[in-house]
Amino acid sequence: MTLHRQKLIYRDKRLVNWDPQFQTAISDLEVEQREVEGHYWHFAYPLEDGSGEIVVATSRPETMFADTAVAVHPNDGRYAHLIGKCVRLPIVGRPIPIIADDYADPEKGSGAVKITPAHDFNDFKVGQRHRLPMINVLDPFARLNDNAPEAYRGLDRFEARKKVVAEFEALGLLRGVENVRHAVPHGDRSGAVVEPYLTDQWYVDAKTLAGPAIAAVEEGRTVFEPRHWEKTYFEWMRNIEPWCISRQLWWGHRIPAWYGPDGRIFVAESEGEARAAAAEHYGRDEALRQDEDVLDTWFSSALWPFSTLGWPEETSDLARFYPTHTLVTGFDIIFFWVARMMMMGLHFTGRPPFERVFINALIRDAEGAKMSKSKGNVMDPLEIIDTYGADALRFTLTAMSGQARDIRLSTQRIEGYRNFATKLWNAARFCEINGCAASPGFDPGAAAAPVNRWIAGETVKTAQAVTAALDACAFDDAASALYRFVWNIFCDWYLELAKPVLQGMDEAAKAETRSMAAFVLETVLKLLHPVMPFVTEALWGRTGERKEMLITAAWPRLDEGWIDRAAEAEVGLVIGAIGTGRALRSELNVPPAARPALLVTEADAGQRRILEANAGVIGQMLRVEGLKFETAACPGAVPFLAAGAAFALPVADFIDLAAERARLEKEIAARAANIDRARRKLANADFIARAPEEVVEENRERLAESEAAKDKLEGALARLAALQ
RNA sequence: GGGCGGCUAGCUCAGCUGGUCAGAGCGCCUGGUUUACACCCAGGAGGUCGGGGGUUCGAACCCCUCGCCGCCCACCA
């Protein structure tokens, strides 16, 4: 009503997209262009004075009964002399003028075009320009009406088409038939061919409303994420057409307009109000008839952000929640809903309805095809959930929600994340078995053991990364940070490093490790909860005495001060030694049962201390027996370098010397390549002059490291040769 | 016709503001009865980052151009 009073909603007689099957007008957005095989029929229209003919082409011959002109381009020399003359419309015998209009394209067809203002959007505009009569020859079912010749009345449009063509042929006026592939408008719901149709409808002056909606995005008061969608939004908004909002349907909000006996319109909030207005106008109480039509569902939806909050009352909900923060939706909804909510929100409240619009990707099948029922390639989410679990599906979609436009959903990927859920479950079970429970006074920042200090820091880093990713709508980053932390850091390293402690005798160390494991798990559950609500909530319930559910638990805000560089270096050395040592064993096929000693051939005092302190874990995880500090060259031991220290495994008895030689040569070659690359860079004067000092320095260090490593490996190779 | 997105290991995808960024998962290969987990553990092979040109000391990342693939909008003479 407000919009009507402001003249932003008005009644008008224009062409609409008419769906003859559903018997209703539909908006431009509900029209789908489909490529179809069709024809252009070339018809000759004889000049009224008998001096010749003019040929026009059409793909819809049945509309010729509604022709009210033939247009040619004003500069088209071929037809200049005909402008102002008339042709006699065959079959009906009605004379129509030949007019000059830029719309006629000399390049297309014959250069002359029939103008049918009541049945074509372009022709409608031409008709308006030239004040041509508008003749409607179709009824709501798209059958020819009484404006068509007797023989055609009641005929379906496609039947009529054939008949018109046949008649032209019989009259000797068919000048050609062309096969063409062209786009034909279809109703996106009914699938029926839509007809431009002249009717009275209600319209919204979208152009006026679009102004502020465009400005809001231009000024960044509403931001699209990813940003490139703003271009799509602008493109549509800037070329917006009047929006037809009345629908001839049974469901929807009925249009609050009432008609008086003389057809006068009373728009009001209620019938009572309308009658009061009518009474005032007519001077007496009059029976009114309410408009039969309902509003386009998107019109109603456009009001959603504030109507759901109590508008137009000044409710506390409206004050508190409007404007909303982020709207999450698909790109196919940008025009239908996002744009319309923007228009209405700004118009009625002066503020855009949301600060951010996150456009998520469209899910396709594994081959990249859009899922559709007719193609039969729809993956039923319920079936996926039955097989892999809702959390696995959610995690998959989250992990794949990059900036790209679509997601190819494959069961393999889902299976992988189902495994992740299981992994998490098992990690929690491990904690449970080992009595890892949250202890009330526990301060992760005050842990004594380096491994515990390290994992506390890693947890902080992960929490920060996940939080930042979620804030930036980089959901895939959040998912992969969690995946990596849980699997590759917490399970692969922390829990493994914790095992010896938990099996040991040091009760204080055990207690600290239990508390830390519980703390990390708890944090992970919180961080993972938005993506995997079910598993995390279940684990939350069974891994501790809980006063509240996980869903209401506070988001982790951890102390950055827990990040401990010394602890990182310490664990880095342990992990490096184990990891590199394992690779070497595997490459040389050292039998798993072999328990050689681990020789430490080069380590500074600090490294030595660390290695000694972690001898137990290293022994267990690398499957070695004891740690020996040897400074002398050890024939028969294969060397390896890790985290700045040098090690060797005395496994000559177990291995193939040729394999070891190959391994050493490969290592040396890799170092040589690094050396070469760094040397070339450093030899480049431009590089030294223009690259930042830190980059240059980095390359110098890399060169020195690689050279030292290469020397050591070459020494080992020489000793190996001596052995053979 | 106008516009947008994509083209990185066999497959599905990460790689933001140019300087170990060539990565992950799956698949593949090798090995594994390690007191949470075989939906697992350890290790490995595999890519001249669609083609060509340019900018730069340096480009998967910036510019130009070409080529495919997909989508949106407009178009029923």
Coordinates of C-alpha atoms (C1' of nucleotides) in Angstrom, one line a residue, chain A residues 674 677 681 702, chain B residues 8-9 13-15 19-24 47-50 60-61:
Chain A
N674 CA 69.9 -26.6 -4.9
R677 CA 70.1 -22.8 -8.3
K681 CA 70.9 -16.5 -8.4
R702 CA 70.4 -22.2 1.6
Chain B
rU8 C1' 47.9 -27.2 -11.6
rA9 C1' 50.0 -34.9 -10.3
rC13 C1' 40.8 -29.9 -5.9
rA14 C1' 44.3 -26.0 -2.5
rG15 C1' 47.8 -22.5 -3.8
rG19 C1' 61.0 -14.7 -4.1
rU20 C1' 61.7 -23.5 -1.4
rC21 C1' 54.8 -23.3 -3.8
rA22 C1' 55.2 -27.1 -7.0
rG23 C1' 50.8 -29.0 -2.5
rA24 C1' 46.4 -32.1 -0.2
rG47 C1' 53.1 -32.5 -12.8
rU48 C1' 57.9 -28.1 -18.4
rC49 C1' 51.1 -25.4 -13.3
rG50 C1' 46.1 -25.3 -21.3
rA60 C1' 51.4 -21.3 -11.4
rC61 C1' 50.6 -16.3 -9.3

